[in-house]
Amino acid sequence: MTAWIYPTGTEPGYAVIMSFRSPVSGTANGINLAPDASLGYHWNDNNYNFQSEFFPPMNQWSFVALVIAPTNTALYMFNANGEQSINQAVSNPVLALNTPGHIGGDGNDPSFIGTIDEVTVFNQSLTQLQLTNMYSVAVTGVLPPPTVVMSITNSGGNVIVSWNPAIGSLLQAPSLAGPWTTNAATSPYTTSPTQTQMYYRVQTQ
């Protein structure tokens, strides 16, 4: 579950951001504020008292997310101050969100003071990278540059250059000062060295 929130007042504890609540006890699920007004959640009508200890800043947009997985729950908050996240090791039952949905209040807990926008429910657990990309695109219009991990190993007299994810272009140069030239190889790249030294790097953009 994700949403953009813009608090405009002192938020009460247990304020509802989004909630799926049934008249039947034990089926409330969603994102709320904890008793201390930090970001919180509830799942299967439990964990209302879990406190993330990061507080949505007033008069500022924040992108918040709740990720439910079978053995853990993750809460995220992105805004101009950076990214905050917390994981809780807890067993979560599979639940069908087929009960009435509420935004900002559900008639049982206090209402959120401010504006809530773009509430979304996904049918899968999003990764931290996916959430970071969603926030980056919303704020800047572009994806953040990917993190590429490169490794160079020696095997049987050959040099193996690999990078993960296998994206971008492999560049090589006889010295750090260059000149750098493009190598059309894909990862992993195996070469038999014929020079005293060779430097490699990956250009992703």
mmCIF file of N, CA and C in Angstrom, residues 39-118:
data_model
loop_
_atom_site.group_PDB
_atom_site.id
_atom_site.type_symbol
_atom_site.label_atom_id
_atom_site.label_comp_id
_atom_site.label_asym_id
_atom_site.label_seq_id
_atom_site.Cartn_x
_atom_site.Cartn_y
_atom_site.Cartn_z
ATOM 1 N N LEU A 39 4.680 7.065 11.923
ATOM 2 C CA LEU A 39 4.048 6.205 10.930
ATOM 3 C C LEU A 39 3.846 4.809 11.500
ATOM 4 N N GLY A 40 2.681 4.243 11.269
ATOM 5 C CA GLY A 40 2.362 2.916 11.771
ATOM 6 C C GLY A 40 1.475 2.163 10.792
ATOM 7 N N TYR A 41 1.006 0.996 11.239
ATOM 8 C CA TYR A 41 0.162 0.181 10.366
ATOM 9 C C TYR A 41 -0.704 -0.740 11.202
ATOM 10 N N HIS A 42 -1.657 -1.371 10.543
ATOM 11 C CA HIS A 42 -2.423 -2.440 11.178
ATOM 12 C C HIS A 42 -2.713 -3.504 10.113
ATOM 13 N N TRP A 43 -2.625 -4.756 10.540
ATOM 14 C CA TRP A 43 -2.874 -5.887 9.653
ATOM 15 C C TRP A 43 -3.590 -6.968 10.437
ATOM 16 N N ASN A 44 -4.716 -7.414 9.910
ATOM 17 C CA ASN A 44 -5.540 -8.396 10.607
ATOM 18 C C ASN A 44 -5.943 -7.886 11.989
ATOM 19 N N ASP A 45 -6.148 -6.560 12.063
ATOM 20 C CA ASP A 45 -6.558 -5.870 13.289
ATOM 21 C C ASP A 45 -5.509 -5.939 14.401
ATOM 22 N N ASN A 46 -4.239 -6.161 14.026
ATOM 23 C CA ASN A 46 -3.145 -6.210 14.986
ATOM 24 C C ASN A 46 -2.104 -5.145 14.669
ATOM 25 N N ASN A 47 -1.148 -4.978 15.588
ATOM 26 C CA ASN A 47 0.023 -4.113 15.416
ATOM 27 C C ASN A 47 -0.309 -2.622 15.404
ATOM 28 N N TYR A 48 -1.464 -2.235 15.931
ATOM 29 C CA TYR A 48 -1.789 -0.814 16.008
ATOM 30 C C TYR A 48 -0.753 -0.042 16.828
ATOM 31 N N ASN A 49 -0.108 -0.699 17.763
ATOM 32 C CA ASN A 49 0.811 -0.007 18.666
ATOM 33 C C ASN A 49 2.260 -0.009 18.172
ATOM 34 N N PHE A 50 2.513 -0.559 16.991
ATOM 35 C CA PHE A 50 3.872 -0.548 16.460
ATOM 36 C C PHE A 50 4.251 0.872 16.068
ATOM 37 N N GLN A 51 5.382 1.359 16.594
ATOM 38 C CA GLN A 51 5.810 2.738 16.369
ATOM 39 C C GLN A 51 7.098 2.761 15.555
ATOM 40 N N SER A 52 7.046 3.341 14.369
ATOM 41 C CA SER A 52 8.229 3.418 13.511
ATOM 42 C C SER A 52 9.226 4.446 14.028
ATOM 43 N N GLU A 53 8.717 5.444 14.753
ATOM 44 C CA GLU A 53 9.525 6.547 15.291
ATOM 45 C C GLU A 53 10.058 7.465 14.195
ATOM 46 N N PHE A 54 9.445 7.443 13.001
ATOM 47 C CA PHE A 54 9.671 8.542 12.063
ATOM 48 C C PHE A 54 8.339 9.217 11.778
ATOM 49 N N PHE A 55 8.390 10.538 11.869
ATOM 50 C CA PHE A 55 7.188 11.355 11.908
ATOM 51 C C PHE A 55 7.022 12.137 10.605
ATOM 52 N N PRO A 56 5.875 12.027 9.948
ATOM 53 C CA PRO A 56 5.643 12.812 8.735
ATOM 54 C C PRO A 56 5.709 14.308 9.045
ATOM 55 N N PRO A 57 6.602 15.061 8.376
ATOM 56 C CA PRO A 57 6.730 16.493 8.666
ATOM 57 C C PRO A 57 5.494 17.263 8.234
ATOM 58 N N MET A 58 5.161 18.281 9.018
ATOM 59 C CA MET A 58 3.985 19.079 8.747
ATOM 60 C C MET A 58 4.218 19.994 7.543
ATOM 61 N N ASN A 59 3.158 20.221 6.774
ATOM 62 C CA ASN A 59 3.178 21.111 5.608
ATOM 63 C C ASN A 59 4.235 20.695 4.590
ATOM 64 N N GLN A 60 4.367 19.395 4.407
ATOM 65 C CA GLN A 60 5.333 18.856 3.445
ATOM 66 C C GLN A 60 4.815 17.514 2.959
ATOM 67 N N TRP A 61 4.963 17.267 1.669
ATOM 68 C CA TRP A 61 4.533 15.991 1.122
ATOM 69 C C TRP A 61 5.516 14.883 1.479
ATOM 70 N N SER A 62 4.968 13.745 1.871
ATOM 71 C CA SER A 62 5.754 12.536 2.110
ATOM 72 C C SER A 62 5.097 11.378 1.371
ATOM 73 N N PHE A 63 5.929 10.509 0.828
ATOM 74 C CA PHE A 63 5.462 9.285 0.178
ATOM 75 C C PHE A 63 5.641 8.154 1.174
ATOM 76 N N VAL A 64 4.560 7.502 1.562
ATOM 77 C CA VAL A 64 4.627 6.454 2.578
ATOM 78 C C VAL A 64 4.186 5.126 1.965
ATOM 79 N N ALA A 65 4.738 4.042 2.501
ATOM 80 C CA ALA A 65 4.433 2.722 1.960
ATOM 81 C C ALA A 65 4.420 1.688 3.073
ATOM 82 N N LEU A 66 3.501 0.754 2.950
ATOM 83 C CA LEU A 66 3.425 -0.421 3.813
ATOM 84 C C LEU A 66 3.606 -1.642 2.934
ATOM 85 N N VAL A 67 4.606 -2.474 3.261
ATOM 86 C CA VAL A 67 4.868 -3.697 2.492
ATOM 87 C C VAL A 67 4.655 -4.893 3.423
ATOM 88 N N ILE A 68 3.683 -5.702 3.080
ATOM 89 C CA ILE A 68 3.353 -6.897 3.860
ATOM 90 C C ILE A 68 3.937 -8.125 3.180
ATOM 91 N N ALA A 69 4.687 -8.917 3.903
ATOM 92 C CA ALA A 69 5.226 -10.183 3.422
ATOM 93 C C ALA A 69 4.889 -11.262 4.459
ATOM 94 N N PRO A 70 5.027 -12.531 4.100
ATOM 95 C CA PRO A 70 4.623 -13.592 5.038
ATOM 96 C C PRO A 70 5.334 -13.545 6.383
ATOM 97 N N THR A 71 6.617 -13.129 6.419
ATOM 98 C CA THR A 71 7.369 -13.190 7.669
ATOM 99 C C THR A 71 7.845 -11.835 8.172
ATOM 100 N N ASN A 72 7.479 -10.761 7.486
ATOM 101 C CA ASN A 72 7.905 -9.444 7.964
ATOM 102 C C ASN A 72 7.026 -8.346 7.378
ATOM 103 N N THR A 73 7.086 -7.214 8.033
ATOM 104 C CA THR A 73 6.385 -6.010 7.582
ATOM 105 C C THR A 73 7.404 -4.888 7.483
ATOM 106 N N ALA A 74 7.319 -4.093 6.419
ATOM 107 C CA ALA A 74 8.227 -2.962 6.236
ATOM 108 C C ALA A 74 7.419 -1.688 6.055
ATOM 109 N N LEU A 75 7.879 -0.626 6.698
ATOM 110 C CA LEU A 75 7.288 0.704 6.536
ATOM 111 C C LEU A 75 8.338 1.624 5.949
ATOM 112 N N TYR A 76 7.923 2.476 5.022
ATOM 113 C CA TYR A 76 8.839 3.406 4.368
ATOM 114 C C TYR A 76 8.236 4.809 4.368
ATOM 115 N N MET A 77 9.120 5.803 4.457
ATOM 116 C CA MET A 77 8.699 7.184 4.270
ATOM 117 C C MET A 77 9.783 7.928 3.495
ATOM 118 N N PHE A 78 9.388 8.559 2.395
ATOM 119 C CA PHE A 78 10.285 9.329 1.550
ATOM 120 C C PHE A 78 9.805 10.774 1.514
ATOM 121 N N ASN A 79 10.717 11.711 1.695
ATOM 122 C CA ASN A 79 10.386 13.124 1.531
ATOM 123 C C ASN A 79 11.674 13.908 1.313
ATOM 124 N N ALA A 80 11.579 15.225 1.357
ATOM 125 C CA ALA A 80 12.746 16.063 1.103
ATOM 126 C C ALA A 80 13.858 15.851 2.121
ATOM 127 N N ASN A 81 13.546 15.252 3.257
ATOM 128 C CA ASN A 81 14.557 14.984 4.287
ATOM 129 C C ASN A 81 15.300 13.670 4.053
ATOM 130 N N GLY A 82 14.878 12.898 3.045
ATOM 131 C CA GLY A 82 15.531 11.631 2.767
ATOM 132 C C GLY A 82 14.573 10.461 2.876
ATOM 133 N N GLU A 83 15.130 9.279 3.045
ATOM 134 C CA GLU A 83 14.348 8.047 3.130
ATOM 135 C C GLU A 83 14.509 7.415 4.503
ATOM 136 N N GLN A 84 13.402 6.940 5.070
ATOM 137 C CA GLN A 84 13.428 6.213 6.336
ATOM 138 C C GLN A 84 12.668 4.902 6.147
ATOM 139 N N SER A 85 13.156 3.852 6.764
ATOM 140 C CA SER A 85 12.481 2.566 6.656
ATOM 141 C C SER A 85 12.719 1.761 7.914
ATOM 142 N N ILE A 86 11.816 0.844 8.167
ATOM 143 C CA ILE A 86 11.940 -0.023 9.335
ATOM 144 C C ILE A 86 11.262 -1.350 9.015
ATOM 145 N N ASN A 87 11.847 -2.444 9.505
ATOM 146 C CA ASN A 87 11.293 -3.777 9.307
ATOM 147 C C ASN A 87 10.901 -4.367 10.645
ATOM 148 N N GLN A 88 9.801 -5.077 10.652
ATOM 149 C CA GLN A 88 9.350 -5.797 11.835
ATOM 150 C C GLN A 88 9.181 -7.267 11.470
ATOM 151 N N ALA A 89 9.877 -8.126 12.191
ATOM 152 C CA ALA A 89 9.738 -9.565 11.968
ATOM 153 C C ALA A 89 8.435 -10.032 12.609
ATOM 154 N N VAL A 90 7.444 -10.321 11.790
ATOM 155 C CA VAL A 90 6.140 -10.718 12.295
ATOM 156 C C VAL A 90 5.471 -11.603 11.250
ATOM 157 N N SER A 91 4.716 -12.585 11.712
ATOM 158 C CA SER A 91 4.002 -13.467 10.800
ATOM 159 C C SER A 91 2.700 -12.803 10.355
ATOM 160 N N ASN A 92 2.535 -12.659 9.047
ATOM 161 C CA ASN A 92 1.348 -12.012 8.504
ATOM 162 C C ASN A 92 0.490 -13.006 7.737
ATOM 163 N N PRO A 93 -0.758 -13.178 8.116
ATOM 164 C CA PRO A 93 -1.629 -14.077 7.362
ATOM 165 C C PRO A 93 -2.018 -13.453 6.029
ATOM 166 N N VAL A 94 -2.332 -14.297 5.060
ATOM 167 C CA VAL A 94 -2.837 -13.819 3.772
ATOM 168 C C VAL A 94 -4.277 -13.366 3.957
ATOM 169 N N LEU A 95 -4.562 -12.143 3.527
ATOM 170 C CA LEU A 95 -5.903 -11.593 3.677
ATOM 171 C C LEU A 95 -6.381 -11.022 2.354
ATOM 172 N N ALA A 96 -7.652 -11.186 2.079
ATOM 173 C CA ALA A 96 -8.265 -10.586 0.889
ATOM 174 C C ALA A 96 -8.826 -9.217 1.275
ATOM 175 N N LEU A 97 -8.394 -8.179 0.573
ATOM 176 C CA LEU A 97 -8.885 -6.830 0.874
ATOM 177 C C LEU A 97 -10.208 -6.601 0.149
ATOM 178 N N ASN A 98 -11.223 -7.303 0.610
ATOM 179 C CA ASN A 98 -12.539 -7.210 -0.011
ATOM 180 C C ASN A 98 -13.542 -6.518 0.893
ATOM 181 N N THR A 99 -13.013 -5.770 1.871
ATOM 182 C CA THR A 99 -13.879 -5.016 2.771
ATOM 183 C C THR A 99 -13.867 -3.546 2.354
ATOM 184 N N PRO A 100 -14.788 -2.730 2.845
ATOM 185 C CA PRO A 100 -14.827 -1.316 2.444
ATOM 186 C C PRO A 100 -13.509 -0.598 2.726
ATOM 187 N N GLY A 101 -13.047 0.211 1.778
ATOM 188 C CA GLY A 101 -11.822 0.978 1.939
ATOM 189 C C GLY A 101 -12.104 2.400 2.378
ATOM 190 N N HIS A 102 -11.222 2.948 3.209
ATOM 191 C CA HIS A 102 -11.398 4.306 3.733
ATOM 192 C C HIS A 102 -10.085 5.062 3.601
ATOM 193 N N ILE A 103 -10.161 6.337 3.316
ATOM 194 C CA ILE A 103 -8.995 7.206 3.213
ATOM 195 C C ILE A 103 -9.157 8.366 4.185
ATOM 196 N N GLY A 104 -8.203 8.500 5.099
ATOM 197 C CA GLY A 104 -8.208 9.627 6.024
ATOM 198 C C GLY A 104 -9.071 9.464 7.254
ATOM 199 N N GLY A 105 -9.870 8.427 7.321
ATOM 200 C CA GLY A 105 -10.737 8.182 8.471
ATOM 201 C C GLY A 105 -11.690 7.047 8.151
ATOM 202 N N ASP A 106 -12.087 6.296 9.180
ATOM 203 C CA ASP A 106 -12.980 5.169 8.920
ATOM 204 C C ASP A 106 -14.147 5.096 9.894
ATOM 205 N N GLY A 107 -14.340 6.169 10.680
ATOM 206 C CA GLY A 107 -15.460 6.188 11.614
ATOM 207 C C GLY A 107 -15.187 5.490 12.922
ATOM 208 N N ASN A 108 -13.997 4.871 13.050
ATOM 209 C CA ASN A 108 -13.635 4.192 14.289
ATOM 210 C C ASN A 108 -12.450 4.864 14.975
ATOM 211 N N ASP A 109 -11.397 5.150 14.202
ATOM 212 C CA ASP A 109 -10.206 5.794 14.749
ATOM 213 C C ASP A 109 -10.175 7.261 14.321
ATOM 214 N N PRO A 110 -9.298 8.091 14.928
ATOM 215 C CA PRO A 110 -9.237 9.512 14.580
ATOM 216 C C PRO A 110 -8.905 9.730 13.111
ATOM 217 N N SER A 111 -9.343 10.848 12.586
ATOM 218 C CA SER A 111 -9.101 11.188 11.189
ATOM 219 C C SER A 111 -7.752 11.878 11.031
ATOM 220 N N PHE A 112 -7.152 11.686 9.872
ATOM 221 C CA PHE A 112 -5.899 12.341 9.517
ATOM 222 C C PHE A 112 -6.164 13.823 9.244
ATOM 223 N N ILE A 113 -5.261 14.671 9.729
ATOM 224 C CA ILE A 113 -5.411 16.113 9.535
ATOM 225 C C ILE A 113 -4.497 16.539 8.391
ATOM 226 N N GLY A 114 -5.076 16.795 7.240
ATOM 227 C CA GLY A 114 -4.280 17.194 6.093
ATOM 228 C C GLY A 114 -4.830 16.599 4.811
ATOM 229 N N THR A 115 -3.957 16.438 3.820
ATOM 230 C CA THR A 115 -4.339 15.958 2.499
ATOM 231 C C THR A 115 -3.675 14.613 2.225
ATOM 232 N N ILE A 116 -4.418 13.717 1.605
ATOM 233 C CA ILE A 116 -3.912 12.411 1.194
ATOM 234 C C ILE A 116 -4.198 12.245 -0.284
ATOM 235 N N ASP A 117 -3.192 11.776 -1.033
ATOM 236 C CA ASP A 117 -3.341 11.691 -2.481
ATOM 237 C C ASP A 117 -2.745 10.384 -2.998
ATOM 238 N N GLU A 118 -3.217 9.958 -4.152
ATOM 239 C CA GLU A 118 -2.678 8.810 -4.892
ATOM 240 C C GLU A 118 -2.541 7.559 -4.020
#
